[in-house]
């Protein structure tokens, strides 16, 4: 009998750094992975964890237009994804594009490699060259967010056919042409806000006015790599960066972080709140590690135990404290992405540059502490 | 014993139980003939002398006898004359006796009258005294000799009471009473007058008591007055305290003299007056009142002393004067406390002294902290200064790091010296001629507060301050310096300081306090933390440079490489500069298996794993990883130069690797990276513990670049070498 905590490993043939959970799927543990190869045809893999056999089922789609730098999945339609990719022309020049695709219906899984169907190409040519990411809006299925150089754009797919122009744009001003490194929708505050990171700054934007709403100056000593909003608690934001730290912020008080963790030994690339138990936070780093953190003191669940009188005699597990819960060391190269599954709150996938995808679980003991 | 002595006596010619037979036998037995002859001659001689002596004596006695019989004859005749005269005398004496009888019978009446008269006279005198009493009392009162008045009054009081049914006497009594009321008033007045000394006060109270005033009232009055006086004294002291015109010795001296002696006197008087004489009615226990009074006064006094001592302990003041003052204070208080009722005030005094000791060590701690902060800011300034005057190039040739050991010494030795002088000052509290220094209570508490409150607390402060610099703004050199300082403290200074403290302050239970081991461990941790932070900071600084250089270049359309990029040279230069800096403080450390220089010169043999086959490359790189250990990028470093440098270089190269992976390269871009990595390989190996590490990371960089290259064609190794050697 297999131990439930044994990681499941899946190897891609190419290098990869794009990973997304299939958000619209709430039953199965499913992830999308995009490959990154300059020389071969790139692919999008849709992977499903077969929990009974502890195996991974896969579907592969051609992504012939270029190497995938970023991938995201629609929160409403299981078969819609967006990618940011690098297209190489025959003259050996590179241009970055972003587009929304439809995968085939998953009712008839086959082993053959199928093509993705292009839904909409998002037209970024007027905004700059370096596209970092495209995210679906957390609830409105036709709304997307893209950052290009120093500009963010919001798209509305409803009005679009094969290509789409931005409905809203916003840009940062500053010397040296600042470029965004990433952006995220804010799932709170009417879902009309978003946050961007550039260099050491994290900014909040109000999309109704496209004005800066708040600013965290020098959030990290070096480049900010990733940000993530706490999905269950307003105002709380996690960030990570090249200084090897992960920080947690209350965006109403932007001077100092609420919690700072320095658990990794190199750049931290990715930080993710668990959607159900937001005290669980995953970080992945170029030191080839994935770390499961507990940020119980700032989670939406009450911190510290409210002692019920009739439970005095019962032996309760010690409530979670802040700190590292588990370190996953199965990767051998830099881990650029980690994602919680949308189907099972205890499962997550991490992807390292060498194309190794690992699906792991929250340790049982920690799980029980949260549940009991 | 008795037998022997009797035997000896029998042998002694002069003894009175001399046994001649025994003697002769013994002599004949024991002595030689010659000796017997001699003895015989000797005895004969002695006998002759005795004979002549006897004759002389007999003759002399005979003479005396004759003269005595003469005298007796003469006396017999004289006595006969005397007999006749004695008879005459007897007759005369008889007649004298007769006459005397006659006279006494005649004078008997007269004598009786005289006795009567004299008794009448005394009564009259008494009556006169009584009649004149009001006057006398008035006079006394006016003259102010109140005690006389009271004496007179009490003398007359009994008589007056007996004859009070008589109108005239009762009026006198009344009058006297009135006057005495006045006297009492005066006495009460005196009692509440402020000038009265405790002695006068005592007299006053005594008089009032003898006038039958109720004791409890007097008790209260007395104490009230006494406390007023004492309060005045205390206020005086407070005034001095406020103005600050006395030094601490004078202050405590005056206080002890005036206040303590007065309070002792008061207590003594009180005891004499009240406690012994009157068992006062229920409820008002006189000793309780007294206790209250003493307690209150002493409380205030001790408060004042405390405040003064506190005032005296401004930062930087030496303890010499204070210690003397405290000694005097304590000595007096100890003496006084035996006289004072209630709790043992010397205990409170000890508290004051202990607190003063504690505060003194606290003051020194604050001093030391300020001193250390100052030293540190000086060091920071020195560190910052040369950077203003020197250009980067100059700095590299003539690194400011040469003075790092010197600065380190300033920090450590400066602190230690100051601690030593502080300890000297604190030792003043333990001079053996001080009364309190001999008390175990004081010693243990004081020594504890010196050790824990001063020495240990300072070392902890030092660590906290040092580790507090683990923030991004700190200049890396300072981090390095502080780390070394903590290490230095751990290796020697702490041991030295603690053992010296333990020894000089006779700390017996040093195990109870912070142990040396714990402290050393904490220092080691601090040193490690600072050093790690230094490595991280320096690594990130280099990383930043590398990242910018990779990010800002268009690698697709870069021209064919002709030189090593400037940033690589800069990195190597910076690494060298850091090494000089680190090397001035830390030992070299061990480098592993260094291959010879000549072999390094040759281009290292690279496997063909960057060939266009994707699968092969992954396999090859994974195989390589199988055989090499996982590289901890920001891992803890040892306290040696190579380890530190390895840490910094690891971070920088890993950054370069990550940056390269984010870009896409053209043919020449790849070749530029090839040149750059070769250049780094040429220069960086000498700084690290294990050169394979550098090789591995550089291989990884080049490998990743090949992956990210659209047209992966490498340069001829010989050309690469040529470019690199050209500089």
GROMACS .gro file of N, CA and C in nm, chain B residues 229-230 233 237 249-265 301 328-329 332-333 336:
model
   81
  601UNK      N    1   0.956   6.849   6.507
  601UNK     CA    2   1.098   6.881   6.504
  601UNK      C    3   1.171   6.799   6.398
  602UNK      N    4   1.142   6.670   6.403
  602UNK     CA    5   1.211   6.582   6.308
  602UNK      C    6   1.175   6.618   6.165
  605UNK      N    7   1.375   6.898   6.054
  605UNK     CA    8   1.509   6.855   6.014
  605UNK      C    9   1.505   6.791   5.876
  609UNK      N   10   1.685   6.889   5.530
  609UNK     CA   11   1.762   6.798   5.444
  609UNK      C   12   1.710   6.803   5.302
  621UNK      N   13   2.861   6.311   5.120
  621UNK     CA   14   2.915   6.281   5.253
  621UNK      C   15   2.859   6.380   5.354
  622UNK      N   16   2.865   6.507   5.317
  622UNK     CA   17   2.817   6.610   5.409
  622UNK      C   18   2.669   6.587   5.437
  623UNK      N   19   2.599   6.564   5.332
  623UNK     CA   20   2.455   6.545   5.346
  623UNK      C   21   2.423   6.432   5.443
  624UNK      N   22   2.486   6.320   5.419
  624UNK     CA   23   2.456   6.205   5.504
  624UNK      C   24   2.508   6.226   5.645
  625UNK      N   25   2.621   6.298   5.656
  625UNK     CA   26   2.677   6.326   5.787
  625UNK      C   27   2.581   6.409   5.870
  626UNK      N   28   2.543   6.521   5.810
  626UNK     CA   29   2.453   6.612   5.880
  626UNK      C   30   2.326   6.538   5.916
  627UNK      N   31   2.274   6.466   5.818
  627UNK     CA   32   2.152   6.391   5.839
  627UNK      C   33   2.168   6.294   5.955
  628UNK      N   34   2.278   6.221   5.951
  628UNK     CA   35   2.295   6.118   6.053
  628UNK      C   36   2.312   6.184   6.189
  629UNK      N   37   2.393   6.291   6.192
  629UNK     CA   38   2.416   6.356   6.320
  629UNK      C   39   2.288   6.408   6.380
  630UNK      N   40   2.225   6.497   6.306
  630UNK     CA   41   2.110   6.566   6.361
  630UNK      C   42   1.993   6.472   6.379
  631UNK      N   43   1.961   6.414   6.269
  631UNK     CA   44   1.836   6.339   6.269
  631UNK      C   45   1.844   6.215   6.358
  632UNK      N   46   1.945   6.137   6.333
  632UNK     CA   47   1.952   6.010   6.405
  632UNK      C   48   1.971   6.032   6.555
  633UNK      N   49   2.057   6.130   6.592
  633UNK     CA   50   2.080   6.149   6.735
  633UNK      C   51   1.951   6.201   6.800
  634UNK      N   52   1.882   6.290   6.733
  634UNK     CA   53   1.757   6.340   6.788
  634UNK      C   54   1.655   6.230   6.805
  635UNK      N   55   1.647   6.151   6.706
  635UNK     CA   56   1.543   6.049   6.715
  635UNK      C   57   1.576   5.949   6.825
  636UNK      N   58   1.705   5.922   6.839
  636UNK     CA   59   1.743   5.831   6.947
  636UNK      C   60   1.709   5.893   7.083
  637UNK      N   61   1.741   6.021   7.096
  637UNK     CA   62   1.716   6.091   7.220
  637UNK      C   63   1.567   6.091   7.250
  673UNK      N   64   1.319   5.966   5.629
  673UNK     CA   65   1.464   5.983   5.629
  673UNK      C   66   1.528   5.894   5.522
  700UNK      N   67   2.942   5.563   5.607
  700UNK     CA   68   2.907   5.640   5.728
  700UNK      C   69   2.760   5.627   5.759
  701UNK      N   70   2.681   5.643   5.658
  701UNK     CA   71   2.536   5.633   5.675
  701UNK      C   72   2.500   5.500   5.739
  704UNK      N   73   2.620   5.459   6.110
  704UNK     CA   74   2.536   5.532   6.205
  704UNK      C   75   2.400   5.465   6.221
  705UNK      N   76   2.347   5.430   6.107
  705UNK     CA   77   2.213   5.373   6.112
  705UNK      C   78   2.215   5.243   6.190
  708UNK      N   79   2.227   5.333   6.545
  708UNK     CA   80   2.101   5.390   6.591
  708UNK      C   81   1.992   5.283   6.599
   0.00000   0.00000   0.00000
